PDB file of N, CA and C in Angstrom:
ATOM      1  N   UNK J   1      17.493-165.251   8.734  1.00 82.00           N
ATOM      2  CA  UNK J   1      17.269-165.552  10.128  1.00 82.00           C
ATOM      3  C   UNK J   1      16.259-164.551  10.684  1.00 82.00           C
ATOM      4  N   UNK J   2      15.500-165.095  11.772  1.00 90.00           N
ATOM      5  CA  UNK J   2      14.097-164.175  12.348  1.00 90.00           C
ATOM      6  C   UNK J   2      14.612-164.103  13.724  1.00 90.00           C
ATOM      7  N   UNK J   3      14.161-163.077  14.338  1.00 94.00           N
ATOM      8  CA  UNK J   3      13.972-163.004  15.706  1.00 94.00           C
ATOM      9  C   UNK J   3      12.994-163.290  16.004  1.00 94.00           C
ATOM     10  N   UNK J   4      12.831-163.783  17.329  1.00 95.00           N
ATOM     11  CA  UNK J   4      10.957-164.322  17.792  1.00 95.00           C
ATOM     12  C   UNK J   4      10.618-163.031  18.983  1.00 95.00           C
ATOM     13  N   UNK J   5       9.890-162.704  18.606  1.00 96.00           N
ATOM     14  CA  UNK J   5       9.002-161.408  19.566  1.00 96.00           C
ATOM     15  C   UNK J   5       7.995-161.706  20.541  1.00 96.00           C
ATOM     16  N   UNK J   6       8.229-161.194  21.274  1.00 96.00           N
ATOM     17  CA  UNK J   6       7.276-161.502  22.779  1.00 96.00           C
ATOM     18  C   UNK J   6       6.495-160.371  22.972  1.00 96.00           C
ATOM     19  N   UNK J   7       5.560-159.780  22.942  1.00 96.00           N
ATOM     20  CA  UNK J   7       4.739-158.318  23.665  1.00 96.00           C
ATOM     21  C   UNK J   7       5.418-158.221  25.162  1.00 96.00           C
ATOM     22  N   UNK J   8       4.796-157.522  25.493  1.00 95.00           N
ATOM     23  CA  UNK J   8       4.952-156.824  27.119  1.00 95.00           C
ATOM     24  C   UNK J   8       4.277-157.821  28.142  1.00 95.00           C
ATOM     25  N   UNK J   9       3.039-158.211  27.874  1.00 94.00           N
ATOM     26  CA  UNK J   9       2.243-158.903  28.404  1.00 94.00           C
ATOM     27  C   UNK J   9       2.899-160.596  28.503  1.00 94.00           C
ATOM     28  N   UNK J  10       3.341-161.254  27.161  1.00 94.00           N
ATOM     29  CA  UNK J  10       3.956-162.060  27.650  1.00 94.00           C
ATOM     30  C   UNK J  10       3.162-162.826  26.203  1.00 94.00           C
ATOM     31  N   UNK J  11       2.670-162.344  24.805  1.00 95.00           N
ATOM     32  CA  UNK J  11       1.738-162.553  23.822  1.00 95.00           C
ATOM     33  C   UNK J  11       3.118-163.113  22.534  1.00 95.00           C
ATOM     34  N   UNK J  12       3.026-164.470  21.897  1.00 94.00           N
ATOM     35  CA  UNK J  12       4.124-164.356  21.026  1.00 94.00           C
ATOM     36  C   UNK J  12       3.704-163.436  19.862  1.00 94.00           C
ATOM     37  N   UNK J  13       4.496-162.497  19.111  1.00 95.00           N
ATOM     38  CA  UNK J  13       4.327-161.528  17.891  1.00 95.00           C
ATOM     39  C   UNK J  13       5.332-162.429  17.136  1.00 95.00           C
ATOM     40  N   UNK J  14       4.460-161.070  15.626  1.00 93.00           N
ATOM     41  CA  UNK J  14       5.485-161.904  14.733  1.00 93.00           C
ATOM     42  C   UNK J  14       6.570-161.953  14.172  1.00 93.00           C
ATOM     43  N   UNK J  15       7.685-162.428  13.903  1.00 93.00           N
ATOM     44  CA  UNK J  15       8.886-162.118  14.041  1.00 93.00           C
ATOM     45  C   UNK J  15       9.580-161.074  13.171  1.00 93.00           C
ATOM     46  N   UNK J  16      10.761-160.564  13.912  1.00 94.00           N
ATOM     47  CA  UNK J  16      11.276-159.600  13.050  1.00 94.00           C
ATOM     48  C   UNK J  16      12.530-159.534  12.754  1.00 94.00           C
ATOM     49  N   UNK J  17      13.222-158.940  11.698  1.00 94.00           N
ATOM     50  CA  UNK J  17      14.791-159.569  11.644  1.00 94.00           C
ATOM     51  C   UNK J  17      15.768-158.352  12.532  1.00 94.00           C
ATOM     52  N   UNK J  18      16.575-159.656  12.261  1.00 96.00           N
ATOM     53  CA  UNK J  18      17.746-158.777  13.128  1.00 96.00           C
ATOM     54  C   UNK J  18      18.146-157.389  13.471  1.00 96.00           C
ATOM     55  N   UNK J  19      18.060-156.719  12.376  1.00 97.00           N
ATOM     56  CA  UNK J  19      18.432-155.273  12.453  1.00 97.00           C
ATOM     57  C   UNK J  19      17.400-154.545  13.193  1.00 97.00           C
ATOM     58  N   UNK J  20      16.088-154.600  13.013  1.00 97.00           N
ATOM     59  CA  UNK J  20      15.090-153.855  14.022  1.00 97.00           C
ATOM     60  C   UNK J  20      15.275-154.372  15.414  1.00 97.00           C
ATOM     61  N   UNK J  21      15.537-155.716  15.880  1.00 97.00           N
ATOM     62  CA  UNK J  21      15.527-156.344  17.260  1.00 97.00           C
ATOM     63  C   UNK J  21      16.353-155.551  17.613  1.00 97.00           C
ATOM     64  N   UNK J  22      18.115-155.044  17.200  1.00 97.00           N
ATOM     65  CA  UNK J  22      19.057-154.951  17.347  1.00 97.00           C
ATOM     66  C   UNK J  22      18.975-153.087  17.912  1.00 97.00           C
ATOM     67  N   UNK J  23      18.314-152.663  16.851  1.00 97.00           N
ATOM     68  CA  UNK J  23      17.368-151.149  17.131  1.00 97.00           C
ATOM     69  C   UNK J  23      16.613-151.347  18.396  1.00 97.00           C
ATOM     70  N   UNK J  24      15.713-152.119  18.575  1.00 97.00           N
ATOM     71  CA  UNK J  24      15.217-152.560  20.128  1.00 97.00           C
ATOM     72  C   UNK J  24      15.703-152.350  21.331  1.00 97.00           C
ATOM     73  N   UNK J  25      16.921-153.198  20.853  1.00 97.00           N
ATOM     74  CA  UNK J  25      17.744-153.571  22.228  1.00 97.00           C
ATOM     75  C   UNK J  25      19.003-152.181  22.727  1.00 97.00           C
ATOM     76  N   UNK J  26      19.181-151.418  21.229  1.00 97.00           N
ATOM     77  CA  UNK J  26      20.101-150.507  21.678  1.00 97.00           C
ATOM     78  C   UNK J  26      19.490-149.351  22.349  1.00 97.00           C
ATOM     79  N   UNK J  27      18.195-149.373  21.852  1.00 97.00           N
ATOM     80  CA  UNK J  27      17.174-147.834  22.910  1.00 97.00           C
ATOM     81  C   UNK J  27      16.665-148.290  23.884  1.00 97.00           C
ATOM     82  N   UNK J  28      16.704-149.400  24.199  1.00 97.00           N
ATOM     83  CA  UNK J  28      16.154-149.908  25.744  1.00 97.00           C
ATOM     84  C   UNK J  28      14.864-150.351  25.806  1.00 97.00           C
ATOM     85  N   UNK J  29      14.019-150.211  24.243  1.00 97.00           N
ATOM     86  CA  UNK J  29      12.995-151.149  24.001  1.00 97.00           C
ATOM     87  C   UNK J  29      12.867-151.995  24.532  1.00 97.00           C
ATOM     88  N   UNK J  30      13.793-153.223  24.465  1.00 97.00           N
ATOM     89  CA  UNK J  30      13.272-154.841  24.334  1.00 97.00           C
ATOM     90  C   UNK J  30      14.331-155.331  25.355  1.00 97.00           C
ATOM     91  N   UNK J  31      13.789-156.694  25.414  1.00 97.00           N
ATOM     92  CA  UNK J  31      15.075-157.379  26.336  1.00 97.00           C
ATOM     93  C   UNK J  31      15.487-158.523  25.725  1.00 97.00           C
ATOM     94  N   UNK J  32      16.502-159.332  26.116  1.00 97.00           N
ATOM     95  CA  UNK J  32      16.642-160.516  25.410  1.00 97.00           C
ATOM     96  C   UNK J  32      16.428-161.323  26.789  1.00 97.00           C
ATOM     97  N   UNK J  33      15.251-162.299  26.313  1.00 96.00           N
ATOM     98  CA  UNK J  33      14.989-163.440  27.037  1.00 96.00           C
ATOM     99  C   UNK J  33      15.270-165.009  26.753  1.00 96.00           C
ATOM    100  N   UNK J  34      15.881-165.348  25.807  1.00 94.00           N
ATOM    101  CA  UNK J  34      16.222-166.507  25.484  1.00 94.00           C
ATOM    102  C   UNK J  34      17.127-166.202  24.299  1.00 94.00           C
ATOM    103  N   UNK J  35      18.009-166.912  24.243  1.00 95.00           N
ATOM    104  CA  UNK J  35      19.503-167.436  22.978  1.00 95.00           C
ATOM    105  C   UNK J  35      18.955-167.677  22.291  1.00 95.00           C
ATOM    106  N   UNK J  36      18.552-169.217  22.662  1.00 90.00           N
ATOM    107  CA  UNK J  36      18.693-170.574  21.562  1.00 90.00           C
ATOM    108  C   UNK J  36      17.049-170.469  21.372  1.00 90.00           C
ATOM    109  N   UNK J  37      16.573-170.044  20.532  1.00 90.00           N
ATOM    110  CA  UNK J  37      16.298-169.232  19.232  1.00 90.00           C
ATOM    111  C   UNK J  37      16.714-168.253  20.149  1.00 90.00           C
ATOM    112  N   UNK J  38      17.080-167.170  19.172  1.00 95.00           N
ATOM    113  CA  UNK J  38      16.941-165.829  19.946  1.00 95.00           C
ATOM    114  C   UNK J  38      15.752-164.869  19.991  1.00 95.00           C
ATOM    115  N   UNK J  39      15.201-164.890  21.152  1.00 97.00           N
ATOM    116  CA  UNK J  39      14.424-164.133  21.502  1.00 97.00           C
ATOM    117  C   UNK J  39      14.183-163.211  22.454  1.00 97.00           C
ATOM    118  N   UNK J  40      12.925-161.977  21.710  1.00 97.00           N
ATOM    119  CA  UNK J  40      13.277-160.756  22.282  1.00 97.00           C
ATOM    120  C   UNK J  40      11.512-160.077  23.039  1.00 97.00           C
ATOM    121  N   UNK J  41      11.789-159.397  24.076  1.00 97.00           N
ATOM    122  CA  UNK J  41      10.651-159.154  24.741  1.00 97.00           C
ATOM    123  C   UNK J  41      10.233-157.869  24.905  1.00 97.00           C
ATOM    124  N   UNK J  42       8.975-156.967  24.195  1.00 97.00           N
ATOM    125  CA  UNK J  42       9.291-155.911  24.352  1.00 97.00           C
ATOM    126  C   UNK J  42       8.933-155.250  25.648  1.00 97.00           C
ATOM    127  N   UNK J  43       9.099-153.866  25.970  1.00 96.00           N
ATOM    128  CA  UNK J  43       9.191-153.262  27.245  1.00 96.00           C
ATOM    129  C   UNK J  43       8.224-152.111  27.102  1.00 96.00           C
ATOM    130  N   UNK J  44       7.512-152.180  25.916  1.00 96.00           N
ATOM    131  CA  UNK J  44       6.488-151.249  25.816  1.00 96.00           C
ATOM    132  C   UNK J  44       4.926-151.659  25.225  1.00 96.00           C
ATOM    133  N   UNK J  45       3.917-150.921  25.836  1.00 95.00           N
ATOM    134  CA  UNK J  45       2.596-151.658  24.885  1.00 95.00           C
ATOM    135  C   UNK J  45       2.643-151.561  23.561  1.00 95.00           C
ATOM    136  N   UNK J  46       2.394-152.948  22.806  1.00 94.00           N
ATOM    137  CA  UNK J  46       2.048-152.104  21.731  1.00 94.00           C
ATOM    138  C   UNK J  46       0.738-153.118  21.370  1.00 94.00           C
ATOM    139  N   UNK J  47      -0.302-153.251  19.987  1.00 93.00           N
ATOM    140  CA  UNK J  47      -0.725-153.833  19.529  1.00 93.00           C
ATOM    141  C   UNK J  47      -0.387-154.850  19.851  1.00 93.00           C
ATOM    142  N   UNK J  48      -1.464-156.130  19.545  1.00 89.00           N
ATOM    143  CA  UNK J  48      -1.127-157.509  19.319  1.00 89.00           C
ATOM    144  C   UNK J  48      -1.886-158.246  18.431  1.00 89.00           C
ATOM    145  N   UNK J  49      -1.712-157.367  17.373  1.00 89.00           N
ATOM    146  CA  UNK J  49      -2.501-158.154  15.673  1.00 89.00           C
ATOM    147  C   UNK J  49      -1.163-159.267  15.083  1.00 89.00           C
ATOM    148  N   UNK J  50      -1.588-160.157  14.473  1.00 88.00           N
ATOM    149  CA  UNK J  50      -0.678-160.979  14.124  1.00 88.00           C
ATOM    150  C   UNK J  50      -1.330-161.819  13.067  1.00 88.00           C
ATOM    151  N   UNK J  51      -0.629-162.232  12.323  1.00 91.00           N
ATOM    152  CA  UNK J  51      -1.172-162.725  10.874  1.00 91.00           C
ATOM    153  C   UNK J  51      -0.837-164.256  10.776  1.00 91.00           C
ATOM    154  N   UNK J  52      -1.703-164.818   9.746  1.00 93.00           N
ATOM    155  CA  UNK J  52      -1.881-166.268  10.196  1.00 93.00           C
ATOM    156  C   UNK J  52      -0.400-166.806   9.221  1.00 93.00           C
ATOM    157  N   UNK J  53      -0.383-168.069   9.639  1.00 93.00           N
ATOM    158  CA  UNK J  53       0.910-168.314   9.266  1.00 93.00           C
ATOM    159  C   UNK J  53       0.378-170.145   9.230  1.00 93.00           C
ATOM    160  N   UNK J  54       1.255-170.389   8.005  1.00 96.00           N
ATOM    161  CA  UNK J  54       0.522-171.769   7.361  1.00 96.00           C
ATOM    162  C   UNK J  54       1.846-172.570   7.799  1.00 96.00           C
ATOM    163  N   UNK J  55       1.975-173.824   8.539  1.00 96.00           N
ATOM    164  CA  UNK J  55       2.960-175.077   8.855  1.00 96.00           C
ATOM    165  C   UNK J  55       2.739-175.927   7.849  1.00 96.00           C
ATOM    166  N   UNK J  56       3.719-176.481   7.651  1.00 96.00           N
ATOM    167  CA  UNK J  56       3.618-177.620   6.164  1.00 96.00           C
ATOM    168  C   UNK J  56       4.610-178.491   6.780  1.00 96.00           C
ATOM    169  N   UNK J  57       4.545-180.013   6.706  1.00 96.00           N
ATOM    170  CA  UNK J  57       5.139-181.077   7.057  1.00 96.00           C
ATOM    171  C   UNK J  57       5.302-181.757   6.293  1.00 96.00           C
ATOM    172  N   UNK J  58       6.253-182.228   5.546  1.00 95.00           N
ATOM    173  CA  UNK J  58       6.812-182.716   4.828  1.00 95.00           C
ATOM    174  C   UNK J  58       7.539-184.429   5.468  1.00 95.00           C
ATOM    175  N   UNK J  59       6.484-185.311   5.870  1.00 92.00           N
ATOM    176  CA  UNK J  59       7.114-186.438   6.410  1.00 92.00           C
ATOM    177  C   UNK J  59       8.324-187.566   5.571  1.00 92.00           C
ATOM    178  N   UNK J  60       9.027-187.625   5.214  1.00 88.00           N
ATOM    179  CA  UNK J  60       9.971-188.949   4.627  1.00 88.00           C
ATOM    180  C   UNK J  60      10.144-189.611   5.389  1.00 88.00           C
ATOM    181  N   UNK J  61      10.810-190.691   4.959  1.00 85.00           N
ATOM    182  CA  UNK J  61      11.059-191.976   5.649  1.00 85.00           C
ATOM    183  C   UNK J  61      12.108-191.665   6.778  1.00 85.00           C
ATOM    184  N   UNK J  62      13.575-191.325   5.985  1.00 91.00           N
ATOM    185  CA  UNK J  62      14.501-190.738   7.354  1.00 91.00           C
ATOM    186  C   UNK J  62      14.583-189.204   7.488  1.00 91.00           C
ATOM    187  N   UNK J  63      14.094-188.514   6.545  1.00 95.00           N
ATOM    188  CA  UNK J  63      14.378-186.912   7.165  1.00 95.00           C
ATOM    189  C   UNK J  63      12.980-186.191   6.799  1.00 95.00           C
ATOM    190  N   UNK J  64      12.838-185.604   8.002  1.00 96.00           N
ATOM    191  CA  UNK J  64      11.405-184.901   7.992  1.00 96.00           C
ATOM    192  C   UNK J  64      11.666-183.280   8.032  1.00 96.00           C
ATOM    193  N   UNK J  65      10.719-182.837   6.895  1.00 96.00           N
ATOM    194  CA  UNK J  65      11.019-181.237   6.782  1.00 96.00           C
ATOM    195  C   UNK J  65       9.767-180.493   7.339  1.00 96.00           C
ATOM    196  N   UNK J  66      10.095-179.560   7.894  1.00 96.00           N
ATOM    197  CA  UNK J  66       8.643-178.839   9.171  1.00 96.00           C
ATOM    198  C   UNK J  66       9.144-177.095   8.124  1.00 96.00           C
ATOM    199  N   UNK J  67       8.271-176.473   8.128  1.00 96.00           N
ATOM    200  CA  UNK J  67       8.200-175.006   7.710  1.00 96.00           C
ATOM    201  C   UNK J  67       6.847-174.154   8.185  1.00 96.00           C
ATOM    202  N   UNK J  68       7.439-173.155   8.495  1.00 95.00           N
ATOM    203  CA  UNK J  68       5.880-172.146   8.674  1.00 95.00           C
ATOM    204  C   UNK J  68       6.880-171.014   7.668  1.00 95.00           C
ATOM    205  N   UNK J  69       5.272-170.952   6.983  1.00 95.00           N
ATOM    206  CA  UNK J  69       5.268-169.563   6.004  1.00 95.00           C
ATOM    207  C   UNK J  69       4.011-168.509   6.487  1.00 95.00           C
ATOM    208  N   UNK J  70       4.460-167.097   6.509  1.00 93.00           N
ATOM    209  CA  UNK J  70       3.427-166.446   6.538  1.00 93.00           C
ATOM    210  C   UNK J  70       3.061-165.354   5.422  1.00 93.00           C
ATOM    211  N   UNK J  71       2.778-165.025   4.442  1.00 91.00           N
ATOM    212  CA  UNK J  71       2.674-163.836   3.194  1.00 91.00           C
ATOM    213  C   UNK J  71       3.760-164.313   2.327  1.00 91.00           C
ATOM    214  N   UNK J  72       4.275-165.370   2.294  1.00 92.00           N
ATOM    215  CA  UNK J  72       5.122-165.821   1.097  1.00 92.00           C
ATOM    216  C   UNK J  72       6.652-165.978   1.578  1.00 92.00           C
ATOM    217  N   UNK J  73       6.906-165.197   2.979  1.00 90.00           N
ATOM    218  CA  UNK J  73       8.496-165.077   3.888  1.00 90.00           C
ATOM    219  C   UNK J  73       7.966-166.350   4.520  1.00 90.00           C
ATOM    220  N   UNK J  74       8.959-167.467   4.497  1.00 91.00           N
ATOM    221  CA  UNK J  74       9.960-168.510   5.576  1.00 91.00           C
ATOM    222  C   UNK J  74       9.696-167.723   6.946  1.00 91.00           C
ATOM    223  N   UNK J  75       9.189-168.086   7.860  1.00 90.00           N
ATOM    224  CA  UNK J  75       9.297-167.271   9.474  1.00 90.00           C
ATOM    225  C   UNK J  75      10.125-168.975  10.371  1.00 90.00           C
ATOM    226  N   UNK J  76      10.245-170.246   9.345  1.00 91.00           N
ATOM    227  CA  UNK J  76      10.901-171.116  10.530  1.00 91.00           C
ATOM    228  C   UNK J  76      10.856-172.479   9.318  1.00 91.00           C
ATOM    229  N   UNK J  77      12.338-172.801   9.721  1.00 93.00           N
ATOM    230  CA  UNK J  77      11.912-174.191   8.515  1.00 93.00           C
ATOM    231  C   UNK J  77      13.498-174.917   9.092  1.00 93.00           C
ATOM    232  N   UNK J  78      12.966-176.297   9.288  1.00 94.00           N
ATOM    233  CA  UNK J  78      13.386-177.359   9.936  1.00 94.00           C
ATOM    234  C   UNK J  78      13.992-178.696   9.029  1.00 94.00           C
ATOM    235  N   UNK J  79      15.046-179.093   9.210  1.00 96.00           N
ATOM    236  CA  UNK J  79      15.262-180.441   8.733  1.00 96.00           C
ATOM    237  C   UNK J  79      15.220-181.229   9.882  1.00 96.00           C
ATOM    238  N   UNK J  80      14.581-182.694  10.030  1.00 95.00           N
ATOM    239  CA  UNK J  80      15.188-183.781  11.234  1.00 95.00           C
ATOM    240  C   UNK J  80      15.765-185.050  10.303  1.00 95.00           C
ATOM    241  N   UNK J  81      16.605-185.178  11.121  1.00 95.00           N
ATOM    242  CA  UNK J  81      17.052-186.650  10.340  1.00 95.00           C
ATOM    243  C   UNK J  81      16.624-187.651  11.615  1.00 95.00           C
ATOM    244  N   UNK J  82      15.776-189.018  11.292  1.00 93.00           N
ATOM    245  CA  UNK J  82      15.197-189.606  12.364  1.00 93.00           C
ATOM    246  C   UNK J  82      16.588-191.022  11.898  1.00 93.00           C
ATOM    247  N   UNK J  83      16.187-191.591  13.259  1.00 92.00           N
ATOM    248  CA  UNK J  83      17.380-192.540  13.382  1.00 92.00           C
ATOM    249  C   UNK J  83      16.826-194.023  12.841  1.00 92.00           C
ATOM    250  N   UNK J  84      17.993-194.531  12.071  1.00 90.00           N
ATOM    251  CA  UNK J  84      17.918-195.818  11.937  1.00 90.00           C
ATOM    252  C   UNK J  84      18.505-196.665  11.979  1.00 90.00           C
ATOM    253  N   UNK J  85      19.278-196.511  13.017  1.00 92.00           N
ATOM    254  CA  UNK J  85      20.107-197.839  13.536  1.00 92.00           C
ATOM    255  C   UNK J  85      19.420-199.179  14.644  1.00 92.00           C
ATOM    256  N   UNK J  86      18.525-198.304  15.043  1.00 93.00           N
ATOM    257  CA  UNK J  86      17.478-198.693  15.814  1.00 93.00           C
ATOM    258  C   UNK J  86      17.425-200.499  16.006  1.00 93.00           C
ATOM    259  N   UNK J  87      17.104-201.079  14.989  1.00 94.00           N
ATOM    260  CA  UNK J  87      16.696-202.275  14.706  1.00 94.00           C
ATOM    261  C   UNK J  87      17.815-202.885  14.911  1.00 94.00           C
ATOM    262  N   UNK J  88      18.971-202.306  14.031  1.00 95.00           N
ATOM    263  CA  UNK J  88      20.302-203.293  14.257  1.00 95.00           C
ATOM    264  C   UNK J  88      20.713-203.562  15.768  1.00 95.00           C
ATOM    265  N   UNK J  89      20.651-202.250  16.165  1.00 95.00           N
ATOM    266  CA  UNK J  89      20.857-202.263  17.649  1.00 95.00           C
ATOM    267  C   UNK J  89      20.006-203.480  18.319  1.00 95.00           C
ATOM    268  N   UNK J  90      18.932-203.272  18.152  1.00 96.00           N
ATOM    269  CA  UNK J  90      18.032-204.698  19.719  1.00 96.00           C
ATOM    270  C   UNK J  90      18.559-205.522  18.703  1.00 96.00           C
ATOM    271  N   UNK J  91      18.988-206.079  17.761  1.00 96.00           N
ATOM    272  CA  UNK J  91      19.093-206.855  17.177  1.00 96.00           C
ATOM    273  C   UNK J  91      20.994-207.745  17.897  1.00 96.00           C
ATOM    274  N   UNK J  92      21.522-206.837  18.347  1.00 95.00           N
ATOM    275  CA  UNK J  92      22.976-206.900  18.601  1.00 95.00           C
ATOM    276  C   UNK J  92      22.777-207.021  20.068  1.00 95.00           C
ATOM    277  N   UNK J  93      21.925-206.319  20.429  1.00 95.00           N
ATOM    278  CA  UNK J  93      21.592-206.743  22.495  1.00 95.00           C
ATOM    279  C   UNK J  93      21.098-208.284  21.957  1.00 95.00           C
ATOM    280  N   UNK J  94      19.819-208.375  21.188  1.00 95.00           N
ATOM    281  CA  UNK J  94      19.155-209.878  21.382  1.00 95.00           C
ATOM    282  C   UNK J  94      20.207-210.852  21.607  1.00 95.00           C
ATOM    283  N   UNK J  95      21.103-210.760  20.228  1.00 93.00           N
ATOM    284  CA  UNK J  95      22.385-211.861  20.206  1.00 93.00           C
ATOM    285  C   UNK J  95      23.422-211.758  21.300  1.00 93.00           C
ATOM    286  N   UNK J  96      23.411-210.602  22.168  1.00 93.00           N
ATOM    287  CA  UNK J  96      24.318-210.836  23.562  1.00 93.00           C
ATOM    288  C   UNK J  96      23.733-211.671  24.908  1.00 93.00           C
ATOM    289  N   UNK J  97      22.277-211.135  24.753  1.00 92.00           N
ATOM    290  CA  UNK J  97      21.467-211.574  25.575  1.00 92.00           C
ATOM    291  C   UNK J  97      21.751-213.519  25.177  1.00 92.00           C
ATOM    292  N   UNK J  98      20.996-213.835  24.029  1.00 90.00           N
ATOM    293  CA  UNK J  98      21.351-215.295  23.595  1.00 90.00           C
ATOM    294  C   UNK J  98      22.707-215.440  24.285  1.00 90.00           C
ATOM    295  N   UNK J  99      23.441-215.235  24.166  1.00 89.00           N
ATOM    296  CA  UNK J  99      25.222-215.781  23.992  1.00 89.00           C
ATOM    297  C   UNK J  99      24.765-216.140  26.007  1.00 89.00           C
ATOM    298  N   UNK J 100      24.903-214.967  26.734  1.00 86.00           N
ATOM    299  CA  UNK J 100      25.004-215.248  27.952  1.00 86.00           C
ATOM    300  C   UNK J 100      23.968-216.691  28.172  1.00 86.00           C
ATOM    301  N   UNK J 101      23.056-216.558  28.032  1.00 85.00           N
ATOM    302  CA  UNK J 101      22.023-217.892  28.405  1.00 85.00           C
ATOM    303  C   UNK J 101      22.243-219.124  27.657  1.00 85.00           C
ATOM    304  N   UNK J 102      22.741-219.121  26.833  1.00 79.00           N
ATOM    305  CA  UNK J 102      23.040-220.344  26.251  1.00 79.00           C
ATOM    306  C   UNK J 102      24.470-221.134  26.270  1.00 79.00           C
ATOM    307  N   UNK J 103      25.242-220.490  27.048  1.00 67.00           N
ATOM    308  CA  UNK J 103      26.963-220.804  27.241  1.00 67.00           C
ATOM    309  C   UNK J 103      27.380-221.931  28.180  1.00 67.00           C
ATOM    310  N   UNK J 104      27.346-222.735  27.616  1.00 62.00           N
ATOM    311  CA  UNK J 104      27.777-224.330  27.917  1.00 62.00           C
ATOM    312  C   UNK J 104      29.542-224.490  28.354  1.00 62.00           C
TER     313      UNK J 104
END
């Protein structure tokens, strides 16, 4: 798991794991600005060099896989499962829709 890093200014950095954020937050470094990812903001200048980081998409039919790698470390990697009930569904309104208009 990564933490997501914010600069001072408000710049995304690149992420760092838990135990340094955690160092952050206990000296009064950083703040926590968001949970869900958890993310952290720091309270001091520092640099804002950041290294490129490659996304790869992996489309399938029902589950789509998303990843960013940067130097060979995972920094974010995703499963979706897309829905397919879809069709059956208008398919089950169409035949209600029919039933009402056609009822003799």
């Amino acid at each position: 798991m990564k933490v997501y890093v914010k600069s001072q200014s408000g710049k995304w950095l690149m992420p760092t794991n838990p135990a340094n954020a955690r160092i952050l937050l206990k000296k009064g470094k950083a703040r926590v600005i968001q949970r869900t990812p958890f993310v952290i903001q720091l309270l001091y200048e520092t640099t804002e060099h950041v290294q490129t980081v490659t996304v790869g998409i992996d489309d399938g039919g029902i589950q789509v896989g998303i990843a960013a790698v940067s130097r060979g470390k995972v920094l974010f990697q995703e499963e979706l499962t897309l829905r397919s009930d879809i069709k059956s569904k208008l398919d089950t309104r169409r035949q209600y829709r029919r039933s009402r208009r056609y009822t003799r």
